[in-house]
Amino acid sequence: EPEVTQTPSHQVTQMGQEVILRCVPISNHLYFYWYRQILGQKVEFLVSFYNNEISEKSEIFDDQFSVERPDGSNFTLKIRSTKLEDSAMYFCASSPGQGNADTQYFGPGTRLTVL
Amino acid sequence: EDQVTQSPEALRLQEGESSSLNCSYTVSGLRGLFWYRQDPGKGPEFLFTLYSAGEEKEKERLKATLTKKESFLHITAPKPEDSATYLCAVRSGNNRKLIWGLGTSLAVNP
């Protein structure tokens, strides 16, 4: 069964450093997403991506963040100049782009720890 | 503002003891309500999508129902392997973002 994959599973970085989180969405899906979950809090939407551009973003997704689809399979989230409060689980998701609700399927996540 | 509230926050059941989890929502123009299961340190695993009031979906020991204000996830004769956090999320209007509840942490004792 096709699934979303993410690398690395755990990333530790120093405050102020840049990190890139990588995702391979399900191959025939058209929409891609990033969410984050701070420990003990709700899952929060960051950004959605369609047809090589951002289709929607939240207030959290400021100039510190960027997304890219560098090739036909990968989807990346870059966080510039990381802050302590960026420590969280980051989930990538993809959806087919069809149907009323367009169900999103999630990867296993990357745990980001900022020291 | 779109909102999702889940209750209870935590639930402990004996194996075989059926129960229900609640997800109350306030959205403008529901496009879909989603139930996911999340194991510790893992990503949300899709369970069900519900589109309209009155709809029901079933999978093994789980059954999800939807009204205009809330959804229930009924767990019949649960087993220890059903222990997880169950998350509810909604999509509204023309947005594709999901708005999430905090989840119900379910523990099933053998």
XYZ file of N, CA and C in Angstrom:
675
model
N 0.857 -1.196 0.000
C 0.000 0.000 0.000
C 0.891 1.243 0.000
N 0.610 2.186 -0.904
C 1.437 3.410 -0.972
C 1.375 4.174 0.338
N 2.490 4.802 0.710
C 2.510 5.578 1.931
C 3.430 6.783 1.771
N 3.232 7.752 2.630
C 4.074 8.940 2.683
C 5.287 8.607 3.541
N 6.469 8.953 3.065
C 7.677 8.714 3.850
C 8.337 10.048 4.182
N 9.053 10.073 5.311
C 9.721 11.297 5.751
C 11.110 10.969 6.265
N 12.048 11.879 5.988
C 13.399 11.756 6.532
C 13.908 13.128 6.951
N 14.743 13.203 7.998
C 15.071 12.112 8.904
C 13.928 11.868 9.884
N 14.027 10.818 10.676
C 13.003 10.585 11.690
C 13.227 11.513 12.882
N 14.495 11.878 13.125
C 14.813 12.774 14.234
C 15.946 13.698 13.807
N 15.778 14.984 14.037
C 16.780 15.981 13.684
C 17.036 16.854 14.907
N 18.314 16.918 15.284
C 18.703 17.795 16.385
C 19.547 18.920 15.799
N 19.256 20.156 16.162
C 19.981 21.291 15.616
C 20.172 22.359 16.673
N 21.139 23.218 16.430
C 21.371 24.340 17.326
C 20.502 25.521 16.902
N 20.077 26.297 17.874
C 19.290 27.497 17.601
C 20.024 28.377 16.593
N 19.288 28.863 15.618
C 19.877 29.723 14.599
C 20.321 28.998 13.347
N 20.375 27.665 13.404
C 20.767 26.886 12.231
C 19.575 26.666 11.319
N 19.871 26.306 10.094
C 18.840 25.978 9.100
C 18.651 24.466 9.039
N 17.408 24.027 8.895
C 17.151 22.602 8.720
C 16.241 22.391 7.511
N 16.397 21.245 6.889
C 15.527 20.850 5.780
C 14.915 19.504 6.115
N 13.604 19.462 6.129
C 12.878 18.231 6.371
C 12.358 17.730 5.028
N 12.503 16.418 4.823
C 12.165 15.856 3.514
C 11.003 14.888 3.582
N 10.254 14.859 2.494
C 9.057 14.041 2.410
C 8.936 13.500 0.987
N 8.475 12.254 0.878
C 8.086 11.717 -0.418
C 6.597 11.417 -0.340
N 5.766 12.237 -0.983
C 4.314 12.006 -0.945
C 3.929 10.759 -1.743
N 2.696 10.346 -1.611
C 2.164 9.239 -2.404
C 2.174 9.658 -3.877
N 2.597 8.753 -4.746
C 3.041 9.134 -6.082
C 1.977 9.784 -6.966
N 0.726 9.408 -6.893
C -0.267 10.007 -7.780
C -1.078 11.111 -7.104
N -0.617 11.561 -5.934
C -1.327 12.631 -5.235
C -0.904 13.991 -5.777
N -1.833 14.952 -5.705
C -1.593 16.263 -6.286
C -1.352 17.362 -5.253
N -1.885 17.181 -4.033
C -1.742 18.180 -2.978
C -0.788 17.664 -1.908
N 0.028 18.568 -1.410
C 0.995 18.215 -0.374
C 0.875 19.226 0.760
N 1.169 18.745 1.974
C 0.938 19.568 3.167
C 2.063 19.358 4.175
N 2.245 20.374 4.986
C 3.054 20.246 6.202
C 2.217 20.688 7.385
N 2.286 19.880 8.445
C 1.675 20.191 9.734
C 2.743 20.038 10.806
N 2.498 20.625 11.970
C 3.390 20.380 13.090
C 2.561 20.106 14.342
N 3.187 19.398 15.274
C 2.532 19.080 16.545
C 3.546 19.277 17.657
N 3.360 20.340 18.413
C 4.174 20.550 19.606
C 3.677 19.595 20.681
N 4.598 19.073 21.474
C 4.264 18.049 22.467
C 3.085 18.481 23.336
N 2.039 17.637 23.347
C 0.888 17.898 24.198
C -0.125 18.862 23.611
N 0.129 19.352 22.385
C -0.773 20.322 21.777
C -1.434 19.741 20.523
N -2.366 20.498 19.967
C -3.070 20.062 18.766
C -2.144 20.050 17.560
N -2.470 19.240 16.588
C -1.814 19.302 15.291
C -2.196 20.635 14.642
N -1.185 21.319 14.060
C -1.420 22.642 13.462
C -1.027 22.619 11.984
N -1.875 23.189 11.164
C -1.595 23.314 9.735
C -0.523 24.376 9.501
N 0.412 24.066 8.616
C 1.420 25.057 8.215
C 1.158 25.556 6.793
N 1.111 24.614 5.830
C 1.072 25.036 4.439
C 0.532 23.915 3.563
N -0.119 24.301 2.470
C -0.491 23.343 1.437
C 0.130 23.797 0.112
N 0.368 22.812 -0.771
C 1.155 23.056 -1.989
C 0.497 22.307 -3.122
N 0.289 23.003 -4.249
C -0.360 22.394 -5.406
C 0.179 23.013 -6.672
N 0.468 22.182 -7.638
C 0.912 22.674 -8.940
C 2.123 23.598 -8.795
N 3.048 23.181 -7.953
C 4.319 23.874 -7.749
C 4.219 25.254 -7.122
N 3.132 25.461 -6.399
C 3.070 26.706 -5.647
C 2.241 26.531 -4.372
N 2.453 27.442 -3.430
C 1.701 27.406 -2.185
C 0.251 27.765 -2.468
N -0.680 26.913 -2.013
C -2.095 27.199 -2.213
C -2.735 27.799 -0.966
N -2.153 27.536 0.179
C -2.699 28.058 1.433
C -1.607 27.989 2.486
N -1.561 28.956 3.385
C -0.611 28.905 4.484
C -1.221 29.521 5.730
N -0.708 29.111 6.872
C -1.211 29.621 8.136
C -0.348 30.786 8.608
N -0.792 31.383 9.720
C -0.022 32.505 10.304
C 1.340 32.041 10.802
N 1.426 30.749 11.151
C 2.693 30.204 11.638
C 3.740 30.231 10.527
N 3.303 30.014 9.312
C 4.196 29.875 8.157
C 4.650 31.255 7.718
N 5.642 31.792 8.447
C 6.142 33.126 8.111
C 7.404 33.013 7.257
N 8.153 34.099 7.153
C 9.324 34.130 6.264
C 10.430 33.160 6.686
N 10.309 32.637 7.884
C 11.289 31.674 8.368
C 11.166 30.325 7.638
N 9.976 30.084 7.092
C 9.671 28.798 6.483
C 9.607 28.915 4.958
N 9.962 27.834 4.286
C 9.740 27.760 2.846
C 9.540 26.299 2.462
N 8.835 26.076 1.353
C 8.623 24.727 0.849
C 9.055 24.681 -0.606
N 9.391 23.452 -1.024
C 9.887 23.284 -2.386
C 9.618 21.855 -2.833
N 9.359 21.704 -4.129
C 9.306 20.377 -4.717
C 10.444 20.337 -5.735
N 11.623 19.921 -5.277
C 12.820 20.041 -6.120
C 12.856 19.082 -7.299
N 12.079 17.991 -7.210
C 12.042 17.031 -8.310
C 10.666 16.396 -8.332
N 10.501 15.311 -9.074
C 9.183 14.704 -9.235
C 8.681 13.923 -8.049
N 9.536 13.737 -7.023
C 9.092 12.897 -5.921
C 9.211 13.556 -4.555
N 10.184 14.430 -4.360
C 10.421 14.987 -3.031
C 9.659 16.286 -2.798
N 9.344 16.505 -1.517
C 8.694 17.738 -1.071
C 9.384 18.136 0.222
N 9.936 19.342 0.280
C 10.751 19.712 1.430
C 10.193 20.920 2.178
N 10.494 20.946 3.471
C 10.204 22.095 4.324
C 11.536 22.601 4.860
N 11.840 23.859 4.586
C 13.060 24.467 5.094
C 12.702 25.450 6.198
N 13.422 25.336 7.299
C 13.250 26.291 8.396
C 14.573 27.024 8.559
N 14.555 28.319 8.301
C 15.771 29.132 8.424
C 15.882 29.643 9.851
N 17.101 29.700 10.367
C 17.348 30.287 11.673
C 16.367 29.749 12.722
N 16.514 28.475 13.042
C 15.588 27.805 13.949
C 15.583 28.450 15.335
N 14.410 28.380 15.964
C 14.216 28.895 17.316
C 13.858 27.726 18.232
N 14.014 27.936 19.530
C 13.670 26.887 20.493
C 12.227 26.426 20.307
N 11.338 27.373 20.041
C 9.910 27.057 19.932
C 9.548 26.332 18.637
N 10.529 26.112 17.757
C 10.286 25.302 16.557
C 10.370 23.809 16.867
N 10.803 23.468 18.067
C 10.874 22.059 18.451
C 9.476 21.458 18.424
N 9.305 20.402 17.638
C 7.985 19.799 17.438
C 8.138 18.584 16.540
N 7.037 17.840 16.391
C 6.944 16.817 15.343
C 6.402 17.503 14.102
N 7.045 17.269 12.980
C 6.598 17.835 11.709
C 6.095 16.693 10.832
N 4.842 16.834 10.395
C 4.222 15.799 9.581
C 3.993 16.311 8.164
N 4.350 15.494 7.214
C 4.022 15.735 5.819
C 2.776 14.915 5.493
N 1.937 15.428 4.626
C 0.747 14.701 4.182
C 0.537 14.951 2.697
N -0.212 14.052 2.068
C -0.591 14.275 0.678
C -2.029 13.822 0.482
N -2.672 14.369 -0.550
C -4.045 13.986 -0.865
C -4.205 13.915 -2.377
N -5.175 13.111 -2.837
C -5.337 12.920 -4.282
C -5.742 14.190 -5.027
N -6.468 15.080 -4.331
C -6.947 16.290 -4.989
C -8.287 16.096 -5.651
N -8.967 14.992 -5.290
C -10.263 14.714 -5.894
C -11.272 14.408 -4.794
N -12.550 14.520 -5.146
C -13.583 14.169 -4.182
C -13.906 15.323 -3.265
N -15.042 15.180 -2.591
C -15.524 16.254 -1.729
C -14.567 16.593 -0.600
N -14.131 15.582 0.116
C -13.341 15.849 1.318
C -11.856 15.746 1.072
N -11.449 14.967 0.064
C -10.043 14.835 -0.309
C -9.175 14.461 0.879
N -9.291 13.225 1.305
C -8.614 12.734 2.498
C -7.109 12.895 2.402
N -6.521 13.352 3.516
C -5.074 13.533 3.603
C -4.453 12.343 4.320
N -3.336 11.872 3.785
C -2.600 10.730 4.338
C -1.256 11.231 4.840
N -0.915 10.796 6.039
C 0.224 11.373 6.742
C 1.430 10.447 6.777
N 2.604 11.073 6.813
C 3.833 10.344 7.026
C 4.083 10.123 8.508
N 5.184 9.421 8.830
C 5.486 9.087 10.227
C 6.018 10.258 11.038
N 6.423 11.333 10.365
C 6.876 12.524 11.075
C 8.381 12.609 11.234
N 8.849 13.853 11.427
C 10.224 14.140 11.809
C 10.179 14.878 13.133
N 10.870 14.330 14.115
C 10.954 15.024 15.401
C 12.104 16.012 15.338
N 11.809 17.295 15.419
C 12.831 18.336 15.397
C 13.080 18.833 16.811
N 14.334 18.764 17.224
C 14.736 19.272 18.534
C 15.722 20.404 18.318
N 15.381 21.592 18.808
C 16.248 22.767 18.694
C 16.847 23.051 20.061
N 18.173 23.047 20.116
C 18.875 23.244 21.401
C 19.408 24.663 21.523
N -14.974 31.430 14.121
C -13.731 30.677 13.936
C -14.007 29.182 14.052
N -13.449 28.415 13.118
C -13.633 26.958 13.139
C -12.985 26.352 14.370
N -13.705 25.424 15.010
C -13.193 24.813 16.242
C -13.592 23.359 16.338
N -12.707 22.567 16.932
C -12.974 21.143 17.163
C -12.627 20.821 18.610
N -13.568 20.195 19.323
C -13.357 19.826 20.718
C -13.641 18.349 20.887
N -12.704 17.631 21.487
C -12.897 16.198 21.703
C -13.030 15.882 23.186
N -13.863 14.893 23.469
C -14.020 14.437 24.850
C -14.302 12.940 24.882
N -13.900 12.242 25.974
C -13.056 12.797 27.031
C -11.612 12.955 26.565
N -10.786 13.603 27.371
C -9.368 13.722 27.022
C -8.680 12.372 27.123
N -9.078 11.582 28.103
C -8.495 10.261 28.302
C -9.588 9.293 28.711
N -9.414 8.044 28.303
C -10.407 7.014 28.591
C -9.686 5.691 28.807
N -10.033 5.052 29.896
C -9.429 3.741 30.187
C -10.550 2.717 30.209
N -10.427 1.672 29.395
C -11.446 0.631 29.299
C -10.848 -0.736 29.586
N -11.703 -1.632 30.038
C -11.307 -3.034 30.116
C -11.541 -3.672 28.754
N -10.745 -4.648 28.421
C -10.940 -5.359 27.163
C -12.382 -5.843 27.079
N -13.046 -5.554 25.948
C -14.431 -5.960 25.763
C -15.462 -4.943 26.201
N -15.009 -3.869 26.873
C -15.936 -2.850 27.385
C -16.144 -1.774 26.322
N -17.304 -1.746 25.697
C -17.583 -0.801 24.601
C -17.771 0.615 25.117
N -17.461 1.598 24.290
C -17.624 3.002 24.670
C -17.639 3.879 23.425
N -17.818 5.170 23.631
C -17.851 6.124 22.528
C -16.993 7.334 22.835
N -16.341 7.849 21.799
C -15.566 9.084 21.876
C -16.337 10.162 21.120
N -16.249 11.396 21.626
C -17.019 12.491 21.037
C -16.120 13.531 20.380
N -16.589 14.063 19.260
C -15.924 15.168 18.587
C -16.989 16.207 18.255
N -16.939 17.356 18.921
C -17.872 18.450 18.629
C -17.172 19.471 17.753
N -17.890 20.001 16.779
C -17.239 20.933 15.868
C -18.119 22.144 15.597
N -17.455 23.239 15.298
C -18.109 24.472 14.848
C -17.348 24.937 13.629
N -17.969 24.804 12.458
C -17.324 25.214 11.215
C -18.358 25.878 10.324
N -17.857 26.661 9.397
C -18.729 27.254 8.393
C -18.584 26.459 7.111
N -19.589 25.638 6.827
C -19.547 24.869 5.584
C -18.651 23.640 5.665
N -19.129 22.602 6.355
C -18.326 21.398 6.538
C -18.099 20.707 5.195
N -16.838 20.444 4.887
C -16.496 19.690 3.668
C -16.141 18.242 3.986
N -15.818 18.000 5.266
C -15.497 16.632 5.660
C -15.029 16.604 7.105
N -15.358 15.504 7.788
C -14.859 15.267 9.143
C -14.061 13.979 9.099
N -12.895 13.997 9.693
C -11.954 12.894 9.570
C -11.597 12.353 10.950
N -11.504 11.033 11.042
C -10.985 10.394 12.243
C -9.646 9.741 11.893
N -8.677 9.972 12.779
C -7.364 9.380 12.631
C -6.988 8.712 13.948
N -6.139 7.732 13.839
C -5.540 7.092 15.010
C -4.072 7.494 15.040
N -3.561 7.824 16.234
C -2.149 8.183 16.363
C -1.523 7.384 17.487
N -0.508 6.607 17.155
C 0.285 5.906 18.157
C 1.423 6.819 18.600
N 1.957 6.608 19.809
C 3.002 7.507 20.330
C 4.179 7.644 19.382
N 4.557 8.883 19.086
C 5.709 9.154 18.235
C 5.490 8.867 16.765
N 4.250 8.618 16.362
C 3.957 8.295 14.962
C 3.035 9.346 14.345
N 2.843 9.221 13.029
C 1.946 10.124 12.338
C 0.496 9.658 12.415
N -0.448 10.571 12.193
C -1.862 10.184 12.194
C -2.148 9.149 11.097
N -2.868 8.108 11.478
C -3.240 7.046 10.540
C -4.720 7.188 10.233
N -5.062 7.333 8.962
C -6.437 7.593 8.558
C -7.364 6.428 8.909
N -8.535 6.789 9.456
C -9.569 5.799 9.757
C -10.812 6.012 8.888
N -11.447 7.190 9.030
C -12.725 7.434 8.361
C -12.827 8.865 7.860
N -13.607 9.038 6.779
C -14.067 10.343 6.336
C -15.590 10.340 6.331
N -16.183 11.371 6.932
C -17.637 11.534 6.937
C -17.954 12.865 6.281
N -18.983 12.867 5.416
C -19.275 14.071 4.640
C -20.514 14.801 5.120
N -21.553 14.041 5.504
C -22.822 14.711 5.773
C -23.538 14.068 6.957
N -24.389 14.868 7.598
C -25.127 14.414 8.770
C -25.911 13.149 8.452
N -25.857 12.191 9.367
C -26.544 10.928 9.183
C -25.648 9.831 8.631
N -24.484 10.207 8.158
C -23.588 9.229 7.559
C -22.914 8.381 8.642
N -22.684 7.111 8.344
C -22.001 6.200 9.246
C -20.963 5.412 8.450
N -19.820 5.134 9.098
C -18.785 4.301 8.478
C -18.322 3.296 9.526
N -17.973 2.085 9.079
C -17.529 1.042 10.004
C -16.254 0.391 9.512
N -15.423 0.001 10.484
C -14.201 -0.741 10.161
C -13.838 -1.556 11.376
N -13.968 -2.846 11.254
C -13.665 -3.780 12.351
C -14.464 -3.359 13.602
N -13.810 -3.026 14.688
C -14.508 -2.707 15.938
C -14.898 -1.240 16.047
N -14.625 -0.454 15.031
C -14.879 0.979 15.060
C -16.046 1.357 14.159
N -16.843 2.302 14.654
C -17.934 2.846 13.864
C -18.009 4.346 14.111
N -18.009 5.121 13.036
C -18.062 6.576 13.151
C -19.395 7.076 12.639
N -19.980 8.024 13.375
C -21.254 8.628 12.987
C -21.115 10.141 12.991
N -22.019 10.809 12.264
C -21.935 12.260 12.128
C -23.309 12.896 12.232
N -23.396 13.976 13.049
C -24.577 14.829 13.070
C -24.134 16.224 12.645
N -25.042 17.197 12.708
C -24.697 18.547 12.275
C -23.761 19.257 13.243
N -23.611 18.702 14.460
C -22.793 19.382 15.457
C -21.655 18.530 15.991
N -21.762 17.203 15.814
C -20.752 16.356 16.433
C -20.624 15.016 15.708
N -19.544 14.334 16.049
C -19.310 12.995 15.531
C -18.942 12.106 16.705
N -19.325 10.845 16.591
C -18.971 9.863 17.600
C -18.151 8.758 16.954
N -17.160 8.297 17.709
C -16.418 7.105 17.316
C -16.740 6.039 18.349
N -17.520 5.051 17.903
C -17.944 3.975 18.803
C -16.945 2.834 18.692
N -16.511 2.344 19.850
C -15.577 1.225 19.870
C -16.278 0.055 20.548
N -16.475 -1.012 19.777
C -17.199 -2.186 20.273
C -16.206 -3.281 20.648
N -16.346 -3.766 21.883
C -15.494 -4.850 22.391
C -14.029 -4.588 22.087
N -13.479 -3.488 22.605
C -12.096 -3.135 22.272
C -11.088 -4.154 22.783
N -9.936 -4.178 22.096
C -8.813 -5.021 22.473
C -7.631 -4.122 22.862
N -6.654 -4.660 23.569
C -5.489 -3.834 23.954
C -4.822 -3.136 22.770
N -4.833 -3.776 21.597
C -4.196 -3.150 20.431
C -4.957 -1.935 19.909
N -6.130 -1.665 20.426
C -6.867 -0.455 20.082
C -6.391 0.754 20.892
N -5.496 0.523 21.833
C -4.952 1.623 22.642
C -4.171 2.573 21.753
N -4.541 3.852 21.788
C -3.929 4.884 20.941
C -4.620 6.201 21.257
N -4.149 7.269 20.618
C -4.879 8.533 20.663
C -5.709 8.638 19.394
N -6.969 8.970 19.553
C -7.876 9.103 18.415
C -8.141 10.584 18.175
N -7.795 11.017 16.971
C -7.875 12.431 16.600
C -9.028 12.675 15.638
N -9.692 13.790 15.824
C -10.765 14.237 14.941
C -10.299 15.529 14.263
N -10.597 15.671 12.992
C -10.225 16.882 12.259
C -11.331 17.227 11.272
N -11.473 18.505 10.947
C -12.496 18.935 10.000
C -11.868 19.795 8.919
N -12.531 19.783 7.768
C -12.175 20.658 6.660
C -13.428 21.465 6.350
N -13.264 22.781 6.149
C -14.430 23.622 5.914
C -14.241 24.533 4.716
N -15.339 24.899 4.111
C -15.335 25.849 3.009
C -14.435 25.404 1.877
N -13.712 26.359 1.311
C -12.807 26.060 0.210
C -11.379 25.792 0.686
N -11.207 25.804 2.029
C -9.873 25.541 2.562
C -9.544 24.063 2.474
N -8.278 23.759 2.340
C -7.858 22.358 2.404
C -7.217 22.034 3.746
N -6.925 23.056 4.553
C -6.294 22.795 5.831
C -7.256 22.044 6.737
N -6.712 21.183 7.571
C -7.492 20.474 8.568
C -7.368 21.193 9.901
N -8.510 21.349 10.587
C -8.558 21.891 11.938
C -8.732 20.705 12.875
N -7.860 20.608 13.873
C -7.779 19.392 14.684
C -8.300 19.584 16.095
N -8.811 18.495 16.668
C -9.047 18.432 18.092
C -7.781 17.948 18.797
N -7.836 17.994 20.125
C -6.661 17.593 20.915
C -6.532 16.078 21.017
N -7.645 15.363 20.748
C -7.594 13.918 20.769
C -8.110 13.314 22.059
N -8.450 12.045 21.974
C -8.801 11.234 23.137
C -7.778 10.125 23.240
N -7.104 10.068 24.396
C -6.124 9.023 24.623
C -6.832 7.809 25.214
N -6.872 6.715 24.465
C -7.585 5.504 24.871
C -6.607 4.439 25.320
N -6.857 3.895 26.488
C -6.071 2.771 26.991
C -7.027 1.615 27.250
N -6.725 0.447 26.661
C -7.556 -0.739 26.844
C -6.747 -1.772 27.611
N -7.212 -2.096 28.792
C -6.497 -3.043 29.639
C -6.939 -4.474 29.367
N -5.984 -5.399 29.330
C -6.345 -6.809 29.062
C -7.082 -7.433 30.250
